Amino acid sequence: MATFTLQAVPSDGPSWLELARRVEAAGFDALFTADHPGLAASPFVSLAAAAAVTSTIGLGSYVSNAGVREPMLLASDVASLDLLSGGRARFGLGAGHTPAEWRAVGRERPDVAGRVRRCLAVAEAVRALLDGEEVTVDSPDLAVRGARLEAPRPVQRRIPFTLGTANSAMLRWAGAHADVVGLSGLGRTLPDGHRHDVRWREADIEAQLACVAAGAEGRAEPPVLEALVQHVAVTDDAEAAAAPTAERIGLTVAELLATPFVLIGTEDEIVAAVAEHRRRWGVTRFVVREGALDPLTPVLARVAAAG
């Protein structure tokens, strides 16, 4: 069955808590929040607050920035969230693409290879800490010496781990090690440090999935595939709604509507698209933005009923 997660950021306390309640009541699987120090509220403080007013939804950062987060502190935050939520924490990680966030902690953003190396080193260190191991790393990309997470210990035996990326090396690593591969479909970071080129064409998606499959070879259970949905619209005219985005990123409308990175159409068309993304790409999880809460709420029940 396909599942949906809502990603949002708090603007004030009451509305954030109400949003968490609504997300749970609507049937979403989880509530995620972004990790952009200086531009958004602290993810783990926000998620701990949401934990206090919910009882079933998963809670996680989507995704923590490996460039500015240190493994010991990140592992402690994730474990604390798991403790306070009664075992509902999710751990999401990405390489960090925004230069200003690296400079804010006294580092210059490395090249792609350097960001990949650090992200995977942080992922391995945090997972080892959450598993109760002592961790020492001494490399140009990461330094950790004799770290051990004695308390708090997570409630879950294994906190679900998502690696969010479109990078080939990271996709292969995620295929081998992650619980969930967060397919962003995002390529080169544009000069503003925030927006990206996209890799949404059929050949691009197939290449990304081939990397995951190569990494997952030999695993008894391959990772779950999850798509970060950038545009949701419930409409009677999918082509008209999709046209501006398609033109902006250089795809045809048909190409855009075939990707798992948008959900545009009538309720019937979106339910059918979710089923097709599962059949065509193996994608069974979708992360949507806050604005999709109301439009997708009636769709969620139909997706669940479709199985």
PDB file of C-alpha atoms in Angstrom:
ATOM      1  CA  MET A   1       0.000   0.000   0.000  1.00  0.00           C
ATOM      2  CA  ALA A   2       1.249   3.501  -0.793  1.00  0.00           C
ATOM      3  CA  THR A   3       1.814   5.855   2.129  1.00  0.00           C
ATOM      4  CA  PHE A   4       2.052   9.614   2.344  1.00  0.00           C
ATOM      5  CA  THR A   5       4.109  11.887   4.580  1.00  0.00           C
ATOM      6  CA  LEU A   6       3.611  15.630   5.023  1.00  0.00           C
ATOM      7  CA  GLN A   7       6.653  17.898   5.204  1.00  0.00           C
ATOM      8  CA  ALA A   8       6.134  21.290   6.843  1.00  0.00           C
ATOM      9  CA  VAL A   9       7.880  23.905   8.981  1.00  0.00           C
ATOM     10  CA  PRO A  10       6.472  25.641  12.065  1.00  0.00           C
ATOM     11  CA  SER A  11       5.552  29.318  11.979  1.00  0.00           C
ATOM     12  CA  ASP A  12       4.126  29.419  15.512  1.00  0.00           C
ATOM     13  CA  GLY A  13       3.338  26.983  18.289  1.00  0.00           C
ATOM     14  CA  PRO A  14      -0.464  26.658  18.145  1.00  0.00           C
ATOM     15  CA  SER A  15      -0.680  26.243  14.368  1.00  0.00           C
ATOM     16  CA  TRP A  16       2.143  23.683  14.364  1.00  0.00           C
ATOM     17  CA  LEU A  17       0.457  21.553  17.006  1.00  0.00           C
ATOM     18  CA  GLU A  18      -2.858  21.793  15.188  1.00  0.00           C
ATOM     19  CA  LEU A  19      -1.149  20.782  11.955  1.00  0.00           C
ATOM     20  CA  ALA A  20       0.343  17.715  13.640  1.00  0.00           C
ATOM     21  CA  ARG A  21      -3.111  16.683  14.878  1.00  0.00           C
ATOM     22  CA  ARG A  22      -4.626  17.193  11.418  1.00  0.00           C
ATOM     23  CA  VAL A  23      -1.869  15.207   9.704  1.00  0.00           C
ATOM     24  CA  GLU A  24      -2.501  12.268  12.012  1.00  0.00           C
ATOM     25  CA  ALA A  25      -6.284  12.480  11.693  1.00  0.00           C
ATOM     26  CA  ALA A  26      -6.081  12.649   7.887  1.00  0.00           C
ATOM     27  CA  GLY A  27      -4.238   9.337   7.679  1.00  0.00           C
ATOM     28  CA  PHE A  28      -0.738  10.471   6.792  1.00  0.00           C
ATOM     29  CA  ASP A  29       2.005   8.065   7.772  1.00  0.00           C
ATOM     30  CA  ALA A  30       4.379  10.681   9.156  1.00  0.00           C
ATOM     31  CA  LEU A  31       5.117  14.364   9.706  1.00  0.00           C
ATOM     32  CA  PHE A  32       8.527  15.591   8.579  1.00  0.00           C
ATOM     33  CA  THR A  33      10.166  18.975   8.881  1.00  0.00           C
ATOM     34  CA  ALA A  34      13.087  20.548   7.049  1.00  0.00           C
ATOM     35  CA  ASP A  35      16.579  21.136   8.423  1.00  0.00           C
ATOM     36  CA  HIS A  36      17.813  24.578   7.353  1.00  0.00           C
ATOM     37  CA  PRO A  37      19.549  26.301  10.289  1.00  0.00           C
ATOM     38  CA  GLY A  38      18.876  30.017  10.222  1.00  0.00           C
ATOM     39  CA  LEU A  39      15.888  29.680   7.911  1.00  0.00           C
ATOM     40  CA  ALA A  40      13.568  27.271   9.757  1.00  0.00           C
ATOM     41  CA  ALA A  41      12.813  26.135  13.280  1.00  0.00           C
ATOM     42  CA  SER A  42      14.998  23.414  14.775  1.00  0.00           C
ATOM     43  CA  PRO A  43      13.616  20.126  13.433  1.00  0.00           C
ATOM     44  CA  PHE A  44      13.972  18.072  16.589  1.00  0.00           C
ATOM     45  CA  VAL A  45      12.480  20.691  18.913  1.00  0.00           C
ATOM     46  CA  SER A  46       9.564  21.008  16.498  1.00  0.00           C
ATOM     47  CA  LEU A  47       9.089  17.260  16.201  1.00  0.00           C
ATOM     48  CA  ALA A  48       9.225  16.719  19.961  1.00  0.00           C
ATOM     49  CA  ALA A  49       6.416  19.255  20.328  1.00  0.00           C
ATOM     50  CA  ALA A  50       4.409  17.415  17.650  1.00  0.00           C
ATOM     51  CA  ALA A  51       5.020  14.128  19.469  1.00  0.00           C
ATOM     52  CA  ALA A  52       3.247  15.482  22.537  1.00  0.00           C
ATOM     53  CA  VAL A  53      -0.063  15.948  20.685  1.00  0.00           C
ATOM     54  CA  THR A  54      -0.012  12.833  18.466  1.00  0.00           C
ATOM     55  CA  SER A  55       0.187   9.101  19.084  1.00  0.00           C
ATOM     56  CA  THR A  56       0.649   7.200  15.813  1.00  0.00           C
ATOM     57  CA  ILE A  57       2.424   9.184  13.094  1.00  0.00           C
ATOM     58  CA  GLY A  58       6.144   8.886  12.467  1.00  0.00           C
ATOM     59  CA  LEU A  59       8.262  11.989  13.060  1.00  0.00           C
ATOM     60  CA  GLY A  60      11.501  12.939  11.351  1.00  0.00           C
ATOM     61  CA  SER A  61      13.696  15.532   9.697  1.00  0.00           C
ATOM     62  CA  TYR A  62      13.573  15.544   5.922  1.00  0.00           C
ATOM     63  CA  VAL A  63      16.425  15.618   5.702  1.00  0.00           C
ATOM     64  CA  SER A  64      19.111  16.470   8.246  1.00  0.00           C
ATOM     65  CA  ASN A  65      22.059  18.265   6.687  1.00  0.00           C
ATOM     66  CA  ALA A  66      25.163  16.093   7.054  1.00  0.00           C
ATOM     67  CA  GLY A  67      27.320  19.087   6.214  1.00  0.00           C
ATOM     68  CA  VAL A  68      26.448  21.012   9.381  1.00  0.00           C
ATOM     69  CA  ARG A  69      25.335  18.270  11.782  1.00  0.00           C
ATOM     70  CA  GLU A  70      27.830  16.316  13.871  1.00  0.00           C
ATOM     71  CA  PRO A  71      27.110  12.602  14.409  1.00  0.00           C
ATOM     72  CA  MET A  72      27.104  12.625  18.213  1.00  0.00           C
ATOM     73  CA  LEU A  73      24.628  15.496  18.436  1.00  0.00           C
ATOM     74  CA  LEU A  74      22.487  14.152  15.609  1.00  0.00           C
ATOM     75  CA  ALA A  75      22.316  10.670  17.131  1.00  0.00           C
ATOM     76  CA  SER A  76      21.370  12.175  20.488  1.00  0.00           C
ATOM     77  CA  ASP A  77      18.602  14.264  18.876  1.00  0.00           C
ATOM     78  CA  VAL A  78      17.168  11.286  16.990  1.00  0.00           C
ATOM     79  CA  ALA A  79      17.312   9.025  20.044  1.00  0.00           C
ATOM     80  CA  SER A  80      15.725  11.704  22.237  1.00  0.00           C
ATOM     81  CA  LEU A  81      12.905  12.134  19.742  1.00  0.00           C
ATOM     82  CA  ASP A  82      12.388   8.374  19.697  1.00  0.00           C
ATOM     83  CA  LEU A  83      12.232   8.299  23.494  1.00  0.00           C
ATOM     84  CA  LEU A  84       9.816  11.210  23.783  1.00  0.00           C
ATOM     85  CA  SER A  85       7.558   9.974  20.983  1.00  0.00           C
ATOM     86  CA  GLY A  86       7.367   6.407  22.269  1.00  0.00           C
ATOM     87  CA  GLY A  87       9.279   4.929  19.338  1.00  0.00           C
ATOM     88  CA  ARG A  88       8.089   7.005  16.383  1.00  0.00           C
ATOM     89  CA  ALA A  89      11.314   8.690  15.245  1.00  0.00           C
ATOM     90  CA  ARG A  90      12.591   8.541  11.675  1.00  0.00           C
ATOM     91  CA  PHE A  91      16.152   9.433  10.710  1.00  0.00           C
ATOM     92  CA  GLY A  92      16.641  11.232   7.398  1.00  0.00           C
ATOM     93  CA  LEU A  93      19.939  12.492   6.019  1.00  0.00           C
ATOM     94  CA  GLY A  94      21.206  14.352   2.966  1.00  0.00           C
ATOM     95  CA  ALA A  95      24.522  15.772   1.812  1.00  0.00           C
ATOM     96  CA  GLY A  96      23.638  19.459   2.253  1.00  0.00           C
ATOM     97  CA  HIS A  97      23.629  21.655  -0.833  1.00  0.00           C
ATOM     98  CA  THR A  98      23.301  25.240   0.456  1.00  0.00           C
ATOM     99  CA  PRO A  99      26.697  27.020   0.682  1.00  0.00           C
ATOM    100  CA  ALA A 100      25.480  29.537   3.287  1.00  0.00           C
ATOM    101  CA  GLU A 101      24.668  26.758   5.751  1.00  0.00           C
ATOM    102  CA  TRP A 102      28.214  25.402   5.548  1.00  0.00           C
ATOM    103  CA  ARG A 103      29.732  28.886   5.958  1.00  0.00           C
ATOM    104  CA  ALA A 104      27.520  29.567   8.979  1.00  0.00           C
ATOM    105  CA  VAL A 105      29.315  26.794  10.881  1.00  0.00           C
ATOM    106  CA  GLY A 106      32.766  27.870   9.704  1.00  0.00           C
ATOM    107  CA  ARG A 107      33.177  25.536   6.733  1.00  0.00           C
ATOM    108  CA  GLU A 108      33.265  25.995   3.005  1.00  0.00           C
ATOM    109  CA  ARG A 109      30.995  23.700   1.062  1.00  0.00           C
ATOM    110  CA  PRO A 110      33.135  20.974  -0.542  1.00  0.00           C
ATOM    111  CA  ASP A 111      32.759  19.730  -4.083  1.00  0.00           C
ATOM    112  CA  VAL A 112      30.228  16.998  -4.807  1.00  0.00           C
ATOM    113  CA  ALA A 113      32.654  14.180  -3.995  1.00  0.00           C
ATOM    114  CA  GLY A 114      33.524  15.788  -0.660  1.00  0.00           C
ATOM    115  CA  ARG A 115      29.871  16.250   0.279  1.00  0.00           C
ATOM    116  CA  VAL A 116      29.155  12.640  -0.619  1.00  0.00           C
ATOM    117  CA  ARG A 117      32.064  11.349   1.471  1.00  0.00           C
ATOM    118  CA  ARG A 118      31.027  13.375   4.509  1.00  0.00           C
ATOM    119  CA  CYS A 119      27.355  12.438   4.211  1.00  0.00           C
ATOM    120  CA  LEU A 120      28.053   8.724   4.049  1.00  0.00           C
ATOM    121  CA  ALA A 121      30.564   8.960   6.901  1.00  0.00           C
ATOM    122  CA  VAL A 122      27.972  10.796   9.033  1.00  0.00           C
ATOM    123  CA  ALA A 123      25.312   8.230   8.113  1.00  0.00           C
ATOM    124  CA  GLU A 124      27.517   5.336   9.165  1.00  0.00           C
ATOM    125  CA  ALA A 125      28.557   7.053  12.390  1.00  0.00           C
ATOM    126  CA  VAL A 126      25.023   8.000  13.452  1.00  0.00           C
ATOM    127  CA  ARG A 127      23.658   4.555  12.722  1.00  0.00           C
ATOM    128  CA  ALA A 128      26.483   2.950  14.696  1.00  0.00           C
ATOM    129  CA  LEU A 129      25.820   5.287  17.635  1.00  0.00           C
ATOM    130  CA  LEU A 130      22.107   4.498  17.546  1.00  0.00           C
ATOM    131  CA  ASP A 131      23.023   0.797  17.552  1.00  0.00           C
ATOM    132  CA  GLY A 132      25.012   1.305  20.757  1.00  0.00           C
ATOM    133  CA  GLU A 133      28.485   1.050  19.240  1.00  0.00           C
ATOM    134  CA  GLU A 134      31.525   3.157  20.068  1.00  0.00           C
ATOM    135  CA  VAL A 135      32.542   5.261  17.088  1.00  0.00           C
ATOM    136  CA  THR A 136      35.904   6.669  16.065  1.00  0.00           C
ATOM    137  CA  VAL A 137      36.447   8.291  12.673  1.00  0.00           C
ATOM    138  CA  ASP A 138      39.540  10.230  11.655  1.00  0.00           C
ATOM    139  CA  SER A 139      39.385  11.464   8.085  1.00  0.00           C
ATOM    140  CA  PRO A 140      39.572  14.777   6.232  1.00  0.00           C
ATOM    141  CA  ASP A 141      35.782  14.719   5.984  1.00  0.00           C
ATOM    142  CA  LEU A 142      34.804  13.767   9.551  1.00  0.00           C
ATOM    143  CA  ALA A 143      36.414  13.469  12.977  1.00  0.00           C
ATOM    144  CA  VAL A 144      34.752  11.493  15.789  1.00  0.00           C
ATOM    145  CA  ARG A 145      36.744  10.099  18.704  1.00  0.00           C
ATOM    146  CA  GLY A 146      35.471   7.497  21.134  1.00  0.00           C
ATOM    147  CA  ALA A 147      31.836   8.563  20.834  1.00  0.00           C
ATOM    148  CA  ARG A 148      29.152   6.426  22.451  1.00  0.00           C
ATOM    149  CA  LEU A 149      25.450   7.137  22.923  1.00  0.00           C
ATOM    150  CA  GLU A 150      24.869   5.745  26.394  1.00  0.00           C
ATOM    151  CA  ALA A 151      21.678   7.714  26.993  1.00  0.00           C
ATOM    152  CA  PRO A 152      19.070   8.112  25.882  1.00  0.00           C
ATOM    153  CA  ARG A 153      18.779   4.799  24.120  1.00  0.00           C
ATOM    154  CA  PRO A 154      16.179   4.639  21.323  1.00  0.00           C
ATOM    155  CA  VAL A 155      12.896   2.869  21.978  1.00  0.00           C
ATOM    156  CA  GLN A 156      12.941   1.228  18.537  1.00  0.00           C
ATOM    157  CA  ARG A 157      15.399  -1.558  17.920  1.00  0.00           C
ATOM    158  CA  ARG A 158      16.186   0.075  14.588  1.00  0.00           C
ATOM    159  CA  ILE A 159      15.137   3.610  13.736  1.00  0.00           C
ATOM    160  CA  PRO A 160      14.086   3.730  10.056  1.00  0.00           C
ATOM    161  CA  PHE A 161      16.779   5.496   8.046  1.00  0.00           C
ATOM    162  CA  THR A 162      16.161   7.492   4.859  1.00  0.00           C
ATOM    163  CA  LEU A 163      18.946   8.748   2.613  1.00  0.00           C
ATOM    164  CA  GLY A 164      17.669  11.522   0.378  1.00  0.00           C
ATOM    165  CA  THR A 165      19.568  12.032  -2.868  1.00  0.00           C
ATOM    166  CA  ALA A 166      19.807  11.851  -6.634  1.00  0.00           C
ATOM    167  CA  ASN A 167      23.597  11.327  -6.609  1.00  0.00           C
ATOM    168  CA  SER A 168      24.688   8.035  -8.180  1.00  0.00           C
ATOM    169  CA  ALA A 169      27.209   7.063  -5.508  1.00  0.00           C
ATOM    170  CA  MET A 170      24.780   7.846  -2.707  1.00  0.00           C
ATOM    171  CA  LEU A 171      21.972   5.966  -4.434  1.00  0.00           C
ATOM    172  CA  ARG A 172      24.161   2.871  -4.653  1.00  0.00           C
ATOM    173  CA  TRP A 173      25.105   3.199  -0.981  1.00  0.00           C
ATOM    174  CA  ALA A 174      21.446   3.714  -0.068  1.00  0.00           C
ATOM    175  CA  GLY A 175      20.516   0.610  -2.011  1.00  0.00           C
ATOM    176  CA  ALA A 176      22.916  -1.364   0.146  1.00  0.00           C
ATOM    177  CA  HIS A 177      22.300   0.237   3.537  1.00  0.00           C
ATOM    178  CA  ALA A 178      19.224   2.477   3.828  1.00  0.00           C
ATOM    179  CA  ASP A 179      15.728   1.473   4.875  1.00  0.00           C
ATOM    180  CA  VAL A 180      14.223   4.098   2.580  1.00  0.00           C
ATOM    181  CA  VAL A 181      15.732   5.755  -0.490  1.00  0.00           C
ATOM    182  CA  GLY A 182      14.416   9.297  -0.744  1.00  0.00           C
ATOM    183  CA  LEU A 183      14.331  10.024  -4.474  1.00  0.00           C
ATOM    184  CA  SER A 184      14.574  13.785  -4.788  1.00  0.00           C
ATOM    185  CA  GLY A 185      15.025  13.931  -8.555  1.00  0.00           C
ATOM    186  CA  LEU A 186      17.159  17.017  -7.923  1.00  0.00           C
ATOM    187  CA  GLY A 187      20.424  17.584  -9.742  1.00  0.00           C
ATOM    188  CA  ARG A 188      22.942  20.426  -9.803  1.00  0.00           C
ATOM    189  CA  THR A 189      22.392  23.205  -7.271  1.00  0.00           C
ATOM    190  CA  LEU A 190      21.704  26.508  -9.017  1.00  0.00           C
ATOM    191  CA  PRO A 191      23.616  29.713  -8.182  1.00  0.00           C
ATOM    192  CA  ASP A 192      21.068  30.833  -5.564  1.00  0.00           C
ATOM    193  CA  GLY A 193      22.160  27.870  -3.434  1.00  0.00           C
ATOM    194  CA  HIS A 194      18.619  26.570  -2.997  1.00  0.00           C
ATOM    195  CA  ARG A 195      17.005  25.644  -6.320  1.00  0.00           C
ATOM    196  CA  HIS A 196      18.154  22.761  -8.519  1.00  0.00           C
ATOM    197  CA  ASP A 197      18.152  21.366 -11.975  1.00  0.00           C
ATOM    198  CA  VAL A 198      15.819  18.382 -12.067  1.00  0.00           C
ATOM    199  CA  ARG A 199      16.338  14.803 -13.198  1.00  0.00           C
ATOM    200  CA  TRP A 200      12.754  13.858 -13.932  1.00  0.00           C
ATOM    201  CA  ARG A 201      12.888  12.378 -17.408  1.00  0.00           C
ATOM    202  CA  GLU A 202      12.182   8.684 -17.779  1.00  0.00           C
ATOM    203  CA  ALA A 203      15.820   7.916 -18.576  1.00  0.00           C
ATOM    204  CA  ASP A 204      16.954   9.921 -15.516  1.00  0.00           C
ATOM    205  CA  ILE A 205      14.619   8.031 -13.191  1.00  0.00           C
ATOM    206  CA  GLU A 206      15.615   4.692 -14.657  1.00  0.00           C
ATOM    207  CA  ALA A 207      19.293   5.540 -14.148  1.00  0.00           C
ATOM    208  CA  GLN A 208      18.674   6.462 -10.513  1.00  0.00           C
ATOM    209  CA  LEU A 209      16.736   3.275  -9.856  1.00  0.00           C
ATOM    210  CA  ALA A 210      19.464   1.226 -11.534  1.00  0.00           C
ATOM    211  CA  CYS A 211      21.970   2.644  -9.030  1.00  0.00           C
ATOM    212  CA  VAL A 212      19.700   1.674  -6.128  1.00  0.00           C
ATOM    213  CA  ALA A 213      19.224  -1.812  -7.558  1.00  0.00           C
ATOM    214  CA  ALA A 214      22.975  -2.272  -8.007  1.00  0.00           C
ATOM    215  CA  GLY A 215      23.576  -1.338  -4.387  1.00  0.00           C
ATOM    216  CA  ALA A 216      20.754  -3.551  -3.154  1.00  0.00           C
ATOM    217  CA  GLU A 217      22.011  -6.668  -4.948  1.00  0.00           C
ATOM    218  CA  GLY A 218      22.199  -9.475  -2.422  1.00  0.00           C
ATOM    219  CA  ARG A 219      19.928  -7.819   0.157  1.00  0.00           C
ATOM    220  CA  ALA A 220      17.102  -9.996   1.398  1.00  0.00           C
ATOM    221  CA  GLU A 221      14.821  -6.953   1.562  1.00  0.00           C
ATOM    222  CA  PRO A 222      15.610  -4.027  -0.761  1.00  0.00           C
ATOM    223  CA  PRO A 223      14.986  -0.512   0.508  1.00  0.00           C
ATOM    224  CA  VAL A 224      11.638   1.189   0.136  1.00  0.00           C
ATOM    225  CA  LEU A 225      11.498   3.843  -2.600  1.00  0.00           C
ATOM    226  CA  GLU A 226      10.103   7.243  -1.714  1.00  0.00           C
ATOM    227  CA  ALA A 227       9.534  10.272  -3.961  1.00  0.00           C
ATOM    228  CA  LEU A 228       9.693  13.907  -2.857  1.00  0.00           C
ATOM    229  CA  VAL A 229       6.622  15.397  -4.552  1.00  0.00           C
ATOM    230  CA  GLN A 230       7.150  19.012  -5.565  1.00  0.00           C
ATOM    231  CA  HIS A 231       3.685  19.850  -6.925  1.00  0.00           C
ATOM    232  CA  VAL A 232       0.243  18.569  -5.900  1.00  0.00           C
ATOM    233  CA  ALA A 233      -2.942  19.814  -7.548  1.00  0.00           C
ATOM    234  CA  VAL A 234      -6.398  18.250  -7.505  1.00  0.00           C
ATOM    235  CA  THR A 235      -7.935  19.588 -10.695  1.00  0.00           C
ATOM    236  CA  ASP A 236     -10.172  18.664 -13.615  1.00  0.00           C
ATOM    237  CA  ASP A 237      -7.547  19.937 -16.065  1.00  0.00           C
ATOM    238  CA  ALA A 238      -4.233  18.236 -15.300  1.00  0.00           C
ATOM    239  CA  GLU A 239      -2.606  19.399 -18.517  1.00  0.00           C
ATOM    240  CA  ALA A 240      -3.296  23.075 -17.851  1.00  0.00           C
ATOM    241  CA  ALA A 241      -2.167  22.790 -14.221  1.00  0.00           C
ATOM    242  CA  ALA A 242       1.041  20.997 -15.197  1.00  0.00           C
ATOM    243  CA  ALA A 243       1.952  23.222 -18.157  1.00  0.00           C
ATOM    244  CA  PRO A 244       3.751  26.060 -16.286  1.00  0.00           C
ATOM    245  CA  THR A 245       5.970  23.654 -14.341  1.00  0.00           C
ATOM    246  CA  ALA A 246       6.662  21.579 -17.427  1.00  0.00           C
ATOM    247  CA  GLU A 247       7.684  24.652 -19.403  1.00  0.00           C
ATOM    248  CA  ARG A 248       9.877  25.981 -16.602  1.00  0.00           C
ATOM    249  CA  ILE A 249      11.898  22.769 -16.277  1.00  0.00           C
ATOM    250  CA  GLY A 250      11.939  21.831 -19.948  1.00  0.00           C
ATOM    251  CA  LEU A 251       9.670  18.771 -19.997  1.00  0.00           C
ATOM    252  CA  THR A 252       6.556  18.064 -21.992  1.00  0.00           C
ATOM    253  CA  VAL A 253       3.346  17.956 -19.995  1.00  0.00           C
ATOM    254  CA  ALA A 254       3.113  14.218 -20.593  1.00  0.00           C
ATOM    255  CA  GLU A 255       6.662  13.702 -19.329  1.00  0.00           C
ATOM    256  CA  LEU A 256       5.940  15.715 -16.210  1.00  0.00           C
ATOM    257  CA  LEU A 257       2.704  13.906 -15.376  1.00  0.00           C
ATOM    258  CA  ALA A 258       4.481  10.553 -15.730  1.00  0.00           C
ATOM    259  CA  THR A 259       7.023  11.335 -13.015  1.00  0.00           C
ATOM    260  CA  PRO A 260       6.485  10.458  -9.339  1.00  0.00           C
ATOM    261  CA  PHE A 261       7.589  13.991  -8.401  1.00  0.00           C
ATOM    262  CA  VAL A 262       4.197  15.575  -9.154  1.00  0.00           C
ATOM    263  CA  LEU A 263       0.633  14.474  -8.424  1.00  0.00           C
ATOM    264  CA  ILE A 264      -1.735  16.461 -10.615  1.00  0.00           C
ATOM    265  CA  GLY A 265      -5.251  15.612 -11.763  1.00  0.00           C
ATOM    266  CA  THR A 266      -8.645  14.585 -10.493  1.00  0.00           C
ATOM    267  CA  GLU A 267      -8.860  12.365  -7.440  1.00  0.00           C
ATOM    268  CA  ASP A 268      -9.350   9.394  -9.767  1.00  0.00           C
ATOM    269  CA  GLU A 269      -6.301  10.372 -11.819  1.00  0.00           C
ATOM    270  CA  ILE A 270      -4.107  10.806  -8.750  1.00  0.00           C
ATOM    271  CA  VAL A 271      -5.173   7.431  -7.333  1.00  0.00           C
ATOM    272  CA  ALA A 272      -4.351   5.877 -10.710  1.00  0.00           C
ATOM    273  CA  ALA A 273      -1.018   7.725 -10.872  1.00  0.00           C
ATOM    274  CA  VAL A 274       0.001   6.432  -7.437  1.00  0.00           C
ATOM    275  CA  ALA A 275      -0.758   2.885  -8.576  1.00  0.00           C
ATOM    276  CA  GLU A 276       1.192   3.433 -11.793  1.00  0.00           C
ATOM    277  CA  HIS A 277       4.221   4.829  -9.940  1.00  0.00           C
ATOM    278  CA  ARG A 278       4.243   1.703  -7.831  1.00  0.00           C
ATOM    279  CA  ARG A 279       3.988  -0.531 -10.890  1.00  0.00           C
ATOM    280  CA  ARG A 280       6.401   1.440 -13.100  1.00  0.00           C
ATOM    281  CA  TRP A 281       9.023   2.632 -10.649  1.00  0.00           C
ATOM    282  CA  GLY A 282       8.428   0.675  -7.445  1.00  0.00           C
ATOM    283  CA  VAL A 283       7.741   3.910  -5.556  1.00  0.00           C
ATOM    284  CA  THR A 284       5.404   3.276  -2.625  1.00  0.00           C
ATOM    285  CA  ARG A 285       6.032   6.307  -0.414  1.00  0.00           C
ATOM    286  CA  PHE A 286       5.377   9.957  -1.209  1.00  0.00           C
ATOM    287  CA  VAL A 287       6.466  13.066   0.702  1.00  0.00           C
ATOM    288  CA  VAL A 288       4.318  16.120  -0.018  1.00  0.00           C
ATOM    289  CA  ARG A 289       4.431  19.745   1.088  1.00  0.00           C
ATOM    290  CA  GLU A 290       2.110  21.367   3.614  1.00  0.00           C
ATOM    291  CA  GLY A 291      -0.178  22.842   0.969  1.00  0.00           C
ATOM    292  CA  ALA A 292      -1.153  19.326  -0.109  1.00  0.00           C
ATOM    293  CA  LEU A 293      -2.812  18.496   3.225  1.00  0.00           C
ATOM    294  CA  ASP A 294      -6.353  19.530   2.335  1.00  0.00           C
ATOM    295  CA  PRO A 295      -6.349  18.482  -1.358  1.00  0.00           C
ATOM    296  CA  LEU A 296      -4.917  15.043  -0.598  1.00  0.00           C
ATOM    297  CA  THR A 297      -6.934  14.179   2.508  1.00  0.00           C
ATOM    298  CA  PRO A 298      -9.853  12.615   0.568  1.00  0.00           C
ATOM    299  CA  VAL A 299      -7.381  10.909  -1.774  1.00  0.00           C
ATOM    300  CA  LEU A 300      -5.541   9.149   1.062  1.00  0.00           C
ATOM    301  CA  ALA A 301      -8.565   7.084   2.044  1.00  0.00           C
ATOM    302  CA  ARG A 302      -9.067   6.033  -1.571  1.00  0.00           C
ATOM    303  CA  VAL A 303      -5.402   5.056  -1.965  1.00  0.00           C
ATOM    304  CA  ALA A 304      -5.629   3.016   1.240  1.00  0.00           C
ATOM    305  CA  ALA A 305      -8.790   1.278   0.029  1.00  0.00           C
ATOM    306  CA  ALA A 306      -7.138   0.487  -3.303  1.00  0.00           C
ATOM    307  CA  GLY A 307      -4.366  -1.354  -1.419  1.00  0.00           C
TER     308      GLY A 307
END
